[in-house]
PDB file of C-alpha atoms in Angstrom:
ATOM      1  CA  MET A   1     -34.341   2.453  -4.539  1.00 46.00           C
ATOM      2  CA  SER A   2     -35.036   0.506  -7.752  1.00 47.00           C
ATOM      3  CA  ALA A   3     -36.634  -2.922  -7.957  1.00 46.00           C
ATOM      4  CA  ASP A   4     -33.596  -4.130  -9.886  1.00 51.00           C
ATOM      5  CA  ALA A   5     -31.272  -3.169  -7.042  1.00 56.00           C
ATOM      6  CA  VAL A   6     -33.392  -5.084  -4.527  1.00 63.00           C
ATOM      7  CA  ASN A   7     -33.210  -8.199  -6.708  1.00 78.00           C
ATOM      8  CA  ASP A   8     -29.431  -8.108  -7.125  1.00 89.00           C
ATOM      9  CA  CYS A   9     -27.201 -10.806  -5.689  1.00 93.00           C
ATOM     10  CA  TYR A  10     -24.533  -9.444  -3.337  1.00 95.00           C
ATOM     11  CA  ILE A  11     -21.266 -11.362  -3.246  1.00 96.00           C
ATOM     12  CA  ALA A  12     -18.457 -10.655  -0.777  1.00 96.00           C
ATOM     13  CA  LEU A  13     -14.954 -12.089  -1.046  1.00 96.00           C
ATOM     14  CA  GLU A  14     -12.702 -12.687   1.951  1.00 94.00           C
ATOM     15  CA  LEU A  15      -9.283 -13.035   0.348  1.00 94.00           C
ATOM     16  CA  SER A  16      -6.334 -14.839   1.899  1.00 91.00           C
ATOM     17  CA  GLN A  17      -3.229 -16.489   0.547  1.00 90.00           C
ATOM     18  CA  ARG A  18      -4.488 -20.060   0.790  1.00 92.00           C
ATOM     19  CA  THR A  19      -8.260 -19.770   0.299  1.00 94.00           C
ATOM     20  CA  TRP A  20     -10.856 -17.308  -0.901  1.00 95.00           C
ATOM     21  CA  LEU A  21     -14.148 -17.423   0.988  1.00 95.00           C
ATOM     22  CA  VAL A  22     -17.118 -16.431  -1.182  1.00 96.00           C
ATOM     23  CA  GLY A  23     -20.213 -15.230   0.662  1.00 95.00           C
ATOM     24  CA  PHE A  24     -23.379 -14.524  -1.330  1.00 95.00           C
ATOM     25  CA  LEU A  25     -26.705 -13.031  -0.385  1.00 93.00           C
ATOM     26  CA  LEU A  26     -29.422 -14.219  -2.754  1.00 91.00           C
ATOM     27  CA  PRO A  27     -32.338 -11.943  -3.692  1.00 87.00           C
ATOM     28  CA  GLY A  28     -35.088 -12.122  -1.087  1.00 83.00           C
ATOM     29  CA  SER A  29     -32.855 -13.937   1.399  1.00 86.00           C
ATOM     30  CA  GLU A  30     -31.537 -12.724   4.749  1.00 89.00           C
ATOM     31  CA  LYS A  31     -28.965 -15.509   5.124  1.00 92.00           C
ATOM     32  CA  VAL A  32     -25.482 -15.348   3.622  1.00 93.00           C
ATOM     33  CA  GLN A  33     -24.316 -18.628   2.126  1.00 93.00           C
ATOM     34  CA  THR A  34     -20.618 -19.377   1.660  1.00 94.00           C
ATOM     35  CA  MET A  35     -18.299 -21.497  -0.438  1.00 94.00           C
ATOM     36  CA  ALA A  36     -14.503 -21.729  -0.478  1.00 95.00           C
ATOM     37  CA  ILE A  37     -12.151 -21.807  -3.450  1.00 95.00           C
ATOM     38  CA  ALA A  38      -8.377 -21.908  -3.798  1.00 94.00           C
ATOM     39  CA  GLY A  39      -6.678 -18.568  -3.192  1.00 92.00           C
ATOM     40  CA  GLY A  40      -5.581 -16.773  -6.330  1.00 92.00           C
ATOM     41  CA  ASP A  41      -7.692 -18.928  -8.689  1.00 94.00           C
ATOM     42  CA  ALA A  42      -9.676 -16.322 -10.631  1.00 94.00           C
ATOM     43  CA  ASP A  43     -11.149 -18.915 -13.002  1.00 95.00           C
ATOM     44  CA  ALA A  44     -12.497 -20.870 -10.019  1.00 95.00           C
ATOM     45  CA  LEU A  45     -14.089 -17.629  -8.808  1.00 95.00           C
ATOM     46  CA  LEU A  46     -15.844 -17.182 -12.152  1.00 95.00           C
ATOM     47  CA  GLY A  47     -17.065 -20.755 -11.855  1.00 95.00           C
ATOM     48  CA  ALA A  48     -18.412 -20.052  -8.363  1.00 95.00           C
ATOM     49  CA  ILE A  49     -20.260 -16.967  -9.614  1.00 94.00           C
ATOM     50  CA  SER A  50     -21.704 -19.024 -12.470  1.00 93.00           C
ATOM     51  CA  ARG A  51     -22.977 -21.605  -9.959  1.00 93.00           C
ATOM     52  CA  ILE A  52     -24.614 -18.831  -7.945  1.00 92.00           C
ATOM     53  CA  GLU A  53     -26.320 -17.537 -11.112  1.00 89.00           C
ATOM     54  CA  ALA A  54     -27.526 -21.058 -11.920  1.00 88.00           C
ATOM     55  CA  LYS A  55     -28.896 -21.398  -8.398  1.00 87.00           C
ATOM     56  CA  ILE A  56     -30.878 -18.174  -8.763  1.00 85.00           C
ATOM     57  CA  GLU A  57     -32.220 -19.193 -12.180  1.00 80.00           C
ATOM     58  CA  GLY A  58     -33.317 -22.539 -10.745  1.00 72.00           C
ATOM     59  CA  ASP A  59     -35.519 -20.914  -8.095  1.00 69.00           C
ATOM     60  CA  VAL A  60     -39.163 -20.760  -9.143  1.00 48.00           C
ATOM     61  CA  TRP A  61     -39.792 -17.396  -7.488  1.00 52.00           C
ATOM     62  CA  SER A  62     -36.997 -15.739  -9.503  1.00 53.00           C
ATOM     63  CA  GLU A  63     -38.534 -16.331 -12.929  1.00 58.00           C
ATOM     64  CA  GLY A  64     -38.748 -13.126 -14.960  1.00 57.00           C
ATOM     65  CA  LEU A  65     -36.525 -11.159 -12.576  1.00 65.00           C
ATOM     66  CA  THR A  66     -33.306  -9.455 -13.655  1.00 71.00           C
ATOM     67  CA  CYS A  67     -30.562 -10.334 -11.197  1.00 82.00           C
ATOM     68  CA  ARG A  68     -27.077  -8.827 -11.395  1.00 89.00           C
ATOM     69  CA  MET A  69     -24.004 -10.138  -9.634  1.00 93.00           C
ATOM     70  CA  ARG A  70     -22.612  -7.362  -7.386  1.00 95.00           C
ATOM     71  CA  VAL A  71     -19.185  -8.321  -6.025  1.00 96.00           C
ATOM     72  CA  CYS A  72     -17.039  -6.631  -3.388  1.00 95.00           C
ATOM     73  CA  PHE A  73     -13.814  -7.262  -1.490  1.00 95.00           C
ATOM     74  CA  GLU A  74     -11.547  -5.295   0.819  1.00 94.00           C
ATOM     75  CA  ALA A  75      -8.567  -3.391  -0.532  1.00 91.00           C
ATOM     76  CA  GLY A  76      -5.453  -5.115   0.723  1.00 88.00           C
ATOM     77  CA  TYR A  77      -3.007  -7.925   0.057  1.00 85.00           C
ATOM     78  CA  ASP A  78      -4.296  -8.915  -3.401  1.00 87.00           C
ATOM     79  CA  GLY A  79      -4.197  -5.400  -4.805  1.00 89.00           C
ATOM     80  CA  PHE A  80      -6.437  -4.368  -7.692  1.00 93.00           C
ATOM     81  CA  TRP A  81      -5.863  -7.008 -10.356  1.00 94.00           C
ATOM     82  CA  LEU A  82      -8.898  -9.055  -9.287  1.00 95.00           C
ATOM     83  CA  ALA A  83     -11.234  -6.070  -9.702  1.00 95.00           C
ATOM     84  CA  ARG A  84      -9.928  -5.500 -13.224  1.00 96.00           C
ATOM     85  CA  PHE A  85     -10.338  -9.201 -14.005  1.00 96.00           C
ATOM     86  CA  LEU A  86     -13.967  -9.246 -12.839  1.00 96.00           C
ATOM     87  CA  LEU A  87     -14.828  -5.976 -14.591  1.00 95.00           C
ATOM     88  CA  ASP A  88     -13.344  -7.319 -17.826  1.00 95.00           C
ATOM     89  CA  HIS A  89     -15.786 -10.231 -17.518  1.00 94.00           C
ATOM     90  CA  GLY A  90     -18.737  -7.863 -17.083  1.00 94.00           C
ATOM     91  CA  ILE A  91     -19.162  -8.338 -13.329  1.00 94.00           C
ATOM     92  CA  ASP A  92     -19.919  -5.214 -11.292  1.00 95.00           C
ATOM     93  CA  THR A  93     -17.157  -4.956  -8.674  1.00 96.00           C
ATOM     94  CA  THR A  94     -16.648  -2.589  -5.743  1.00 95.00           C
ATOM     95  CA  ILE A  95     -13.444  -2.322  -3.709  1.00 95.00           C
ATOM     96  CA  LEU A  96     -14.181  -1.381  -0.108  1.00 94.00           C
ATOM     97  CA  ASP A  97     -12.018   0.524   2.340  1.00 91.00           C
ATOM     98  CA  PRO A  98     -11.863  -1.778   5.402  1.00 89.00           C
ATOM     99  CA  SER A  99     -11.026   1.109   7.733  1.00 86.00           C
ATOM    100  CA  SER A 100     -14.373   2.741   6.905  1.00 86.00           C
ATOM    101  CA  PHE A 101     -16.589  -0.150   8.093  1.00 86.00           C
ATOM    102  CA  LEU A 102     -18.916   0.477  11.011  1.00 77.00           C
ATOM    103  CA  VAL A 103     -17.635  -1.789  13.794  1.00 76.00           C
ATOM    104  CA  SER A 104     -19.349  -2.963  16.973  1.00 73.00           C
ATOM    105  CA  ARG A 105     -17.977  -1.223  20.064  1.00 70.00           C
ATOM    106  CA  ARG A 106     -18.323  -4.292  22.287  1.00 70.00           C
ATOM    107  CA  GLY A 107     -15.130  -5.064  24.194  1.00 64.00           C
ATOM    108  CA  ARG A 108     -14.987  -8.683  22.998  1.00 71.00           C
ATOM    109  CA  ARG A 109     -16.083  -9.205  19.429  1.00 75.00           C
ATOM    110  CA  ALA A 110     -16.000 -12.534  17.628  1.00 79.00           C
ATOM    111  CA  LYS A 111     -14.011 -12.452  14.390  1.00 83.00           C
ATOM    112  CA  THR A 112     -13.770 -15.189  11.779  1.00 88.00           C
ATOM    113  CA  ASP A 113     -13.589 -15.178   7.989  1.00 88.00           C
ATOM    114  CA  ARG A 114     -17.197 -16.342   7.831  1.00 91.00           C
ATOM    115  CA  ILE A 115     -18.409 -13.551  10.130  1.00 91.00           C
ATOM    116  CA  ASP A 116     -16.408 -10.994   8.139  1.00 91.00           C
ATOM    117  CA  VAL A 117     -17.717 -12.127   4.760  1.00 93.00           C
ATOM    118  CA  GLU A 118     -21.318 -12.132   6.026  1.00 93.00           C
ATOM    119  CA  ALA A 119     -20.947  -8.591   7.379  1.00 92.00           C
ATOM    120  CA  MET A 120     -19.324  -7.452   4.130  1.00 94.00           C
ATOM    121  CA  ALA A 121     -22.207  -8.819   2.021  1.00 94.00           C
ATOM    122  CA  PHE A 122     -24.782  -6.893   4.090  1.00 94.00           C
ATOM    123  CA  THR A 123     -22.542  -3.811   4.026  1.00 93.00           C
ATOM    124  CA  LEU A 124     -22.361  -3.950   0.220  1.00 94.00           C
ATOM    125  CA  LYS A 125     -26.133  -4.320  -0.008  1.00 94.00           C
ATOM    126  CA  ALA A 126     -26.749  -1.341   2.267  1.00 93.00           C
ATOM    127  CA  TYR A 127     -24.230   0.799   0.389  1.00 93.00           C
ATOM    128  CA  LEU A 128     -25.617   0.001  -3.072  1.00 93.00           C
ATOM    129  CA  LEU A 129     -29.166   0.606  -1.852  1.00 91.00           C
ATOM    130  CA  GLY A 130     -28.222   4.150  -0.857  1.00 91.00           C
ATOM    131  CA  ASP A 131     -26.775   4.085   2.663  1.00 90.00           C
ATOM    132  CA  LYS A 132     -23.397   5.757   2.064  1.00 89.00           C
ATOM    133  CA  SER A 133     -22.541   5.820   5.779  1.00 89.00           C
ATOM    134  CA  VAL A 134     -21.782   2.102   6.099  1.00 91.00           C
ATOM    135  CA  CYS A 135     -18.508   2.162   4.160  1.00 90.00           C
ATOM    136  CA  ARG A 136     -16.440   3.975   1.552  1.00 90.00           C
ATOM    137  CA  PRO A 137     -15.391   2.541  -1.803  1.00 92.00           C
ATOM    138  CA  VAL A 138     -11.800   2.683  -2.995  1.00 90.00           C
ATOM    139  CA  ARG A 139     -11.108   4.211  -6.385  1.00 89.00           C
ATOM    140  CA  LEU A 140      -9.722   1.662  -8.832  1.00 91.00           C
ATOM    141  CA  PRO A 141      -6.490   3.099 -10.287  1.00 88.00           C
ATOM    142  CA  THR A 142      -5.532   2.498 -13.879  1.00 87.00           C
ATOM    143  CA  PRO A 143      -2.648   0.082 -14.512  1.00 89.00           C
ATOM    144  CA  GLU A 144      -0.540   3.088 -15.585  1.00 86.00           C
ATOM    145  CA  GLU A 145      -1.273   4.982 -12.358  1.00 84.00           C
ATOM    146  CA  GLU A 146      -0.452   1.931 -10.264  1.00 87.00           C
ATOM    147  CA  ASP A 147       2.767   1.266 -12.148  1.00 87.00           C
ATOM    148  CA  ALA A 148       3.903   4.893 -11.885  1.00 84.00           C
ATOM    149  CA  LYS A 149       4.053   4.588  -8.082  1.00 86.00           C
ATOM    150  CA  ARG A 150       6.737   1.920  -8.251  1.00 89.00           C
ATOM    151  CA  LEU A 151       9.591   4.370  -8.930  1.00 87.00           C
ATOM    152  CA  ALA A 152       9.031   6.441  -5.797  1.00 87.00           C
ATOM    153  CA  ARG A 153       8.148   3.466  -3.602  1.00 90.00           C
ATOM    154  CA  GLU A 154      11.141   1.399  -4.666  1.00 93.00           C
ATOM    155  CA  ARG A 155      13.401   4.395  -4.051  1.00 91.00           C
ATOM    156  CA  THR A 156      11.990   4.731  -0.536  1.00 91.00           C
ATOM    157  CA  GLN A 157      12.588   1.032   0.161  1.00 94.00           C
ATOM    158  CA  LEU A 158      16.142   1.145  -1.207  1.00 95.00           C
ATOM    159  CA  LYS A 159      17.005   4.153   0.935  1.00 94.00           C
ATOM    160  CA  LYS A 160      15.652   2.358   4.009  1.00 95.00           C
ATOM    161  CA  GLU A 161      17.712  -0.693   3.092  1.00 96.00           C
ATOM    162  CA  ARG A 162      20.797   1.488   2.649  1.00 94.00           C
ATOM    163  CA  THR A 163      20.233   3.002   6.082  1.00 94.00           C
ATOM    164  CA  ARG A 164      19.984  -0.487   7.628  1.00 95.00           C
ATOM    165  CA  HIS A 165      23.307  -1.563   6.081  1.00 94.00           C
ATOM    166  CA  VAL A 166      25.060   1.660   7.112  1.00 92.00           C
ATOM    167  CA  ASN A 167      23.772   1.378  10.675  1.00 93.00           C
ATOM    168  CA  ARG A 168      24.872  -2.260  10.879  1.00 95.00           C
ATOM    169  CA  ILE A 169      28.391  -1.433   9.671  1.00 93.00           C
ATOM    170  CA  ARG A 170      28.709   1.433  12.116  1.00 92.00           C
ATOM    171  CA  ALA A 171      27.409  -0.690  14.999  1.00 93.00           C
ATOM    172  CA  LEU A 172      29.891  -3.496  14.283  1.00 93.00           C
ATOM    173  CA  LEU A 173      32.828  -1.082  14.234  1.00 92.00           C
ATOM    174  CA  ILE A 174      31.727   0.911  17.284  1.00 92.00           C
ATOM    175  CA  LEU A 175      31.681  -2.370  19.234  1.00 92.00           C
ATOM    176  CA  HIS A 176      35.465  -2.379  18.781  1.00 91.00           C
ATOM    177  CA  GLY A 177      36.112   1.295  19.367  1.00 91.00           C
ATOM    178  CA  VAL A 178      36.149   2.402  15.703  1.00 89.00           C
ATOM    179  CA  ARG A 179      34.171   5.643  15.240  1.00 87.00           C
ATOM    180  CA  SER A 180      35.264   6.670  11.751  1.00 82.00           C
ATOM    181  CA  VAL A 181      33.665   4.581   8.986  1.00 80.00           C
ATOM    182  CA  PRO A 182      35.330   5.109   5.576  1.00 76.00           C
ATOM    183  CA  GLY A 183      33.866   3.957   2.267  1.00 76.00           C
ATOM    184  CA  LEU A 184      30.187   4.115   3.244  1.00 76.00           C
ATOM    185  CA  TRP A 185      29.199   6.041   0.128  1.00 75.00           C
ATOM    186  CA  GLY A 186      31.000   4.006  -2.496  1.00 70.00           C
ATOM    187  CA  GLY A 187      34.614   4.635  -1.461  1.00 73.00           C
ATOM    188  CA  ARG A 188      37.497   2.177  -1.396  1.00 83.00           C
ATOM    189  CA  TRP A 189      36.254   0.346   1.664  1.00 86.00           C
ATOM    190  CA  ARG A 190      38.398  -2.773   1.162  1.00 84.00           C
ATOM    191  CA  ASP A 191      41.624  -0.806   1.525  1.00 83.00           C
ATOM    192  CA  ALA A 192      40.168   1.132   4.429  1.00 85.00           C
ATOM    193  CA  LEU A 193      39.164  -2.020   6.321  1.00 87.00           C
ATOM    194  CA  SER A 194      42.649  -3.521   5.968  1.00 84.00           C
ATOM    195  CA  ASN A 195      44.122  -0.447   7.684  1.00 85.00           C
ATOM    196  CA  ILE A 196      41.566  -0.086  10.479  1.00 88.00           C
ATOM    197  CA  ARG A 197      42.677  -0.793  14.042  1.00 90.00           C
ATOM    198  CA  THR A 198      40.421  -1.345  17.024  1.00 89.00           C
ATOM    199  CA  GLY A 199      40.270   1.062  19.931  1.00 89.00           C
ATOM    200  CA  ASP A 200      42.951  -0.912  21.750  1.00 89.00           C
ATOM    201  CA  GLY A 201      45.264  -1.048  18.709  1.00 87.00           C
ATOM    202  CA  ARG A 202      44.539  -4.552  17.366  1.00 90.00           C
ATOM    203  CA  GLU A 203      43.595  -5.640  13.829  1.00 88.00           C
ATOM    204  CA  LEU A 204      39.982  -6.517  13.117  1.00 89.00           C
ATOM    205  CA  GLY A 205      39.040 -10.121  13.850  1.00 90.00           C
ATOM    206  CA  ARG A 206      38.893 -12.554  10.950  1.00 90.00           C
ATOM    207  CA  PHE A 207      35.137 -13.192  11.135  1.00 95.00           C
ATOM    208  CA  LEU A 208      34.334  -9.566  11.915  1.00 92.00           C
ATOM    209  CA  LEU A 209      36.261  -8.507   8.807  1.00 92.00           C
ATOM    210  CA  ARG A 210      34.385 -11.027   6.654  1.00 93.00           C
ATOM    211  CA  GLU A 211      31.019  -9.878   8.010  1.00 94.00           C
ATOM    212  CA  LEU A 212      31.915  -6.245   7.321  1.00 93.00           C
ATOM    213  CA  CYS A 213      32.951  -7.137   3.770  1.00 92.00           C
ATOM    214  CA  ARG A 214      29.606  -8.841   3.137  1.00 94.00           C
ATOM    215  CA  GLN A 215      27.745  -5.844   4.567  1.00 93.00           C
ATOM    216  CA  PHE A 216      29.717  -3.473   2.305  1.00 93.00           C
ATOM    217  CA  GLU A 217      29.021  -5.702  -0.714  1.00 93.00           C
ATOM    218  CA  ARG A 218      25.288  -5.531  -0.044  1.00 94.00           C
ATOM    219  CA  LEU A 219      25.601  -1.785   0.405  1.00 93.00           C
ATOM    220  CA  ASP A 220      27.347  -1.512  -2.976  1.00 93.00           C
ATOM    221  CA  VAL A 221      24.435  -3.399  -4.598  1.00 94.00           C
ATOM    222  CA  VAL A 222      21.950  -0.917  -3.101  1.00 95.00           C
ATOM    223  CA  HIS A 223      24.062   2.026  -4.317  1.00 93.00           C
ATOM    224  CA  ALA A 224      24.109   0.576  -7.845  1.00 94.00           C
ATOM    225  CA  GLN A 225      20.348  -0.006  -7.827  1.00 95.00           C
ATOM    226  CA  LEU A 226      19.695   3.547  -6.644  1.00 94.00           C
ATOM    227  CA  LYS A 227      21.769   4.895  -9.540  1.00 93.00           C
ATOM    228  CA  THR A 228      19.856   2.703 -12.006  1.00 94.00           C
ATOM    229  CA  LEU A 229      16.550   3.806 -10.514  1.00 92.00           C
ATOM    230  CA  GLU A 230      17.549   7.451 -10.815  1.00 90.00           C
ATOM    231  CA  LYS A 231      18.238   6.972 -14.547  1.00 90.00           C
ATOM    232  CA  GLU A 232      14.821   5.331 -14.967  1.00 87.00           C
ATOM    233  CA  ARG A 233      13.159   8.213 -13.135  1.00 85.00           C
ATOM    234  CA  ILE A 234      14.825  10.810 -15.368  1.00 83.00           C
ATOM    235  CA  GLU A 235      13.806   8.845 -18.457  1.00 83.00           C
ATOM    236  CA  ALA A 236      10.200   8.500 -17.246  1.00 80.00           C
ATOM    237  CA  CYS A 237       9.941  12.204 -16.416  1.00 77.00           C
ATOM    238  CA  SER A 238      11.154  13.153 -19.884  1.00 75.00           C
ATOM    239  CA  THR A 239       8.273  11.220 -21.491  1.00 69.00           C
ATOM    240  CA  GLU A 240       5.338  13.554 -21.997  1.00 64.00           C
ATOM    241  CA  GLY A 241       1.844  12.148 -21.525  1.00 60.00           C
ATOM    242  CA  SER A 242       2.896   9.649 -18.853  1.00 62.00           C
ATOM    243  CA  ILE A 243       1.752   9.690 -15.220  1.00 64.00           C
ATOM    244  CA  ASN A 244       5.227  10.896 -14.234  1.00 64.00           C
ATOM    245  CA  SER A 245       4.788  13.813 -16.610  1.00 64.00           C
ATOM    246  CA  GLY A 246       7.744  16.156 -16.728  1.00 70.00           C
ATOM    247  CA  GLN A 247       5.394  19.128 -17.147  1.00 73.00           C
ATOM    248  CA  LYS A 248       3.698  18.564 -13.783  1.00 75.00           C
ATOM    249  CA  ILE A 249       7.066  18.073 -12.103  1.00 79.00           C
ATOM    250  CA  ARG A 250       8.435  21.309 -13.552  1.00 79.00           C
ATOM    251  CA  ILE A 251       5.398  23.220 -12.261  1.00 80.00           C
ATOM    252  CA  LEU A 252       5.779  21.765  -8.752  1.00 81.00           C
ATOM    253  CA  LYS A 253       9.496  22.564  -8.688  1.00 81.00           C
ATOM    254  CA  GLN A 254       8.619  26.257  -8.960  1.00 82.00           C
ATOM    255  CA  LEU A 255       7.284  26.051  -5.390  1.00 83.00           C
ATOM    256  CA  SER A 256       9.778  26.969  -2.707  1.00 82.00           C
ATOM    257  CA  GLY A 257      11.393  23.922  -1.088  1.00 82.00           C
ATOM    258  CA  ILE A 258      10.160  21.292  -3.595  1.00 83.00           C
ATOM    259  CA  GLY A 259      12.908  19.311  -5.336  1.00 82.00           C
ATOM    260  CA  GLU A 260      12.674  17.148  -8.441  1.00 79.00           C
ATOM    261  CA  VAL A 261      12.455  13.841  -6.572  1.00 82.00           C
ATOM    262  CA  GLY A 262       9.830  15.170  -4.166  1.00 83.00           C
ATOM    263  CA  ALA A 263       7.819  16.589  -7.072  1.00 82.00           C
ATOM    264  CA  ALA A 264       7.930  13.240  -8.882  1.00 80.00           C
ATOM    265  CA  HIS A 265       6.751  11.525  -5.698  1.00 80.00           C
ATOM    266  CA  LEU A 266       3.798  13.899  -5.327  1.00 82.00           C
ATOM    267  CA  VAL A 267       2.810  13.491  -8.982  1.00 79.00           C
ATOM    268  CA  ALA A 268       2.848   9.688  -8.751  1.00 79.00           C
ATOM    269  CA  GLU A 269       1.055   9.405  -5.402  1.00 79.00           C
ATOM    270  CA  VAL A 270      -1.258  12.407  -5.118  1.00 81.00           C
ATOM    271  CA  PHE A 271      -1.893  14.519  -8.191  1.00 76.00           C
ATOM    272  CA  HIS A 272      -3.541  11.879 -10.380  1.00 71.00           C
ATOM    273  CA  ARG A 273      -6.311  11.548  -7.781  1.00 75.00           C
ATOM    274  CA  THR A 274      -9.547  13.525  -7.581  1.00 77.00           C
ATOM    275  CA  PHE A 275     -10.390  15.284  -4.315  1.00 80.00           C
ATOM    276  CA  ARG A 276     -13.837  16.699  -3.591  1.00 81.00           C
ATOM    277  CA  ASN A 277     -12.515  19.610  -1.547  1.00 84.00           C
ATOM    278  CA  ARG A 278      -9.547  20.775   0.503  1.00 85.00           C
ATOM    279  CA  LYS A 279     -10.769  18.858   3.563  1.00 82.00           C
ATOM    280  CA  HIS A 280     -10.717  15.648   1.537  1.00 80.00           C
ATOM    281  CA  LEU A 281      -7.155  16.410   0.433  1.00 81.00           C
ATOM    282  CA  ALA A 282      -6.059  17.169   4.003  1.00 82.00           C
ATOM    283  CA  SER A 283      -7.643  13.928   5.199  1.00 78.00           C
ATOM    284  CA  TYR A 284      -5.798  11.908   2.550  1.00 77.00           C
ATOM    285  CA  LEU A 285      -2.471  13.462   3.531  1.00 77.00           C
ATOM    286  CA  GLY A 286      -3.109  12.884   7.234  1.00 75.00           C
ATOM    287  CA  LEU A 287      -3.240  16.596   8.014  1.00 78.00           C
ATOM    288  CA  ALA A 288      -6.898  16.797   9.096  1.00 76.00           C
ATOM    289  CA  PRO A 289      -7.604  16.579  12.847  1.00 75.00           C
ATOM    290  CA  SER A 290      -9.655  13.752  14.333  1.00 75.00           C
ATOM    291  CA  PRO A 291     -11.392  15.252  17.381  1.00 78.00           C
ATOM    292  CA  TYR A 292     -12.682  13.310  20.366  1.00 77.00           C
ATOM    293  CA  ALA A 293     -15.162  15.381  22.347  1.00 79.00           C
ATOM    294  CA  SER A 294     -17.549  13.983  24.945  1.00 78.00           C
ATOM    295  CA  GLY A 295     -18.860  16.147  27.746  1.00 79.00           C
ATOM    296  CA  GLU A 296     -15.948  18.085  29.195  1.00 78.00           C
ATOM    297  CA  VAL A 297     -13.337  15.832  27.535  1.00 81.00           C
ATOM    298  CA  SER A 298     -11.893  17.184  24.306  1.00 81.00           C
ATOM    299  CA  ARG A 299      -8.722  16.075  22.548  1.00 79.00           C
ATOM    300  CA  ASP A 300      -7.315  15.436  19.093  1.00 75.00           C
ATOM    301  CA  GLN A 301      -6.958  11.709  18.491  1.00 70.00           C
ATOM    302  CA  ALA A 302      -4.859  12.091  15.331  1.00 58.00           C
ATOM    303  CA  ARG A 303      -2.255  14.536  16.638  1.00 52.00           C
ATOM    304  CA  ARG A 304       0.570  11.980  16.673  1.00 50.00           C
ATOM    305  CA  GLU A 305      -0.341  10.573  13.238  1.00 49.00           C
ATOM    306  CA  THR A 306      -0.833  14.080  11.863  1.00 48.00           C
ATOM    307  CA  ASN A 307       2.601  15.145  13.084  1.00 53.00           C
ATOM    308  CA  ARG A 308       4.185  12.028  11.607  1.00 51.00           C
ATOM    309  CA  ARG A 309       2.644  12.531   8.165  1.00 52.00           C
ATOM    310  CA  ALA A 310       3.388  16.239   8.214  1.00 50.00           C
ATOM    311  CA  SER A 311       7.009  15.350   8.949  1.00 52.00           C
ATOM    312  CA  CYS A 312       7.024  12.939   5.999  1.00 52.00           C
ATOM    313  CA  LEU A 313       5.663  15.662   3.724  1.00 52.00           C
ATOM    314  CA  SER A 314       8.246  18.157   4.935  1.00 51.00           C
ATOM    315  CA  ASN A 315      10.967  15.621   4.160  1.00 52.00           C
ATOM    316  CA  LEU A 316       9.914  15.779   0.510  1.00 50.00           C
ATOM    317  CA  ARG A 317      11.158  19.360   0.357  1.00 46.00           C
ATOM    318  CA  GLY A 318      14.556  19.692  -1.135  1.00 43.00           C
ATOM    319  CA  VAL A 319      15.067  15.977  -1.849  1.00 45.00           C
ATOM    320  CA  GLY A 320      15.770  16.755  -5.475  1.00 44.00           C
ATOM    321  CA  SER A 321      19.498  16.621  -4.782  1.00 41.00           C
ATOM    322  CA  ASN A 322      20.917  13.265  -5.838  1.00 41.00           C
ATOM    323  CA  THR A 323      23.969  13.634  -3.597  1.00 37.00           C
ATOM    324  CA  SER A 324      22.103  13.660  -0.301  1.00 38.00           C
ATOM    325  CA  HIS A 325      22.754  10.591   1.843  1.00 37.00           C
ATOM    326  CA  LYS A 326      19.873  11.077   4.255  1.00 35.00           C
ATOM    327  CA  ALA A 327      17.011   8.589   3.962  1.00 33.00           C
ATOM    328  CA  ILE A 328      13.626  10.102   3.220  1.00 27.00           C
TER     329      ILE A 328
END
């Protein structure tokens, strides 16, 4: 433990949409002080940090001491841009994994933004002074790595949206005894709807027909966006040196059951990361067990989550076909 580390100022940020709560632990103090600024105002945050520095410099006892600003916040809603902003201004910044915090096991635990920011400031201090058990930091991805994930994630969202529209159309028609649904995959649905009859031989109702038309129009938009996204993916994969490198994808495709889309997804989400060992990799993918053993009781807490993530990984196999209509 260095003397410089002891004399650092530890600043925790509790980020929300409306306000950012800044909690700071001054050198030699055991009390976290707080101030609030407008949410999303990075310049106001720099001003707050400057005021904290001025406060430290104004203390008589701090003369001649080197004091660094050590900032932290939880990974979450605001993403990673704030960390890059602070690092660009020379401020040491750590992104913390909120799921790794040591939490009190009391049945009823008070929770406010002030309590959270105070606990985070002490957690940051303990971590930077050498206690690695109190929390885990989150690796800051490069802007290129973060942007590369958008192709696979947008595709997943579009396929979910397509499934919602298809299910809604089918549900509306089944309500009236219509089991066959033509035009779901880009066919001539307008002509098909004009010829559909209900289970008891009647034409579709006026408002039902209009609702179905609007649902099909939204479905057509999703189909068009998926085609555009597929062109962008092919273009990105053909560019060597990018995160979505075609070389990595070609290597993964040599494995049995891995398609081009699944390989691109793995490259964007997994293979730019660094894993210490195979256990670390299994933990990231949700494949590592989480045992609960106390006395004669022994069970695996993560069995359901492990099965779910394993199912998601298995769904990546063979999704290289662009003609499949099943949502990943």
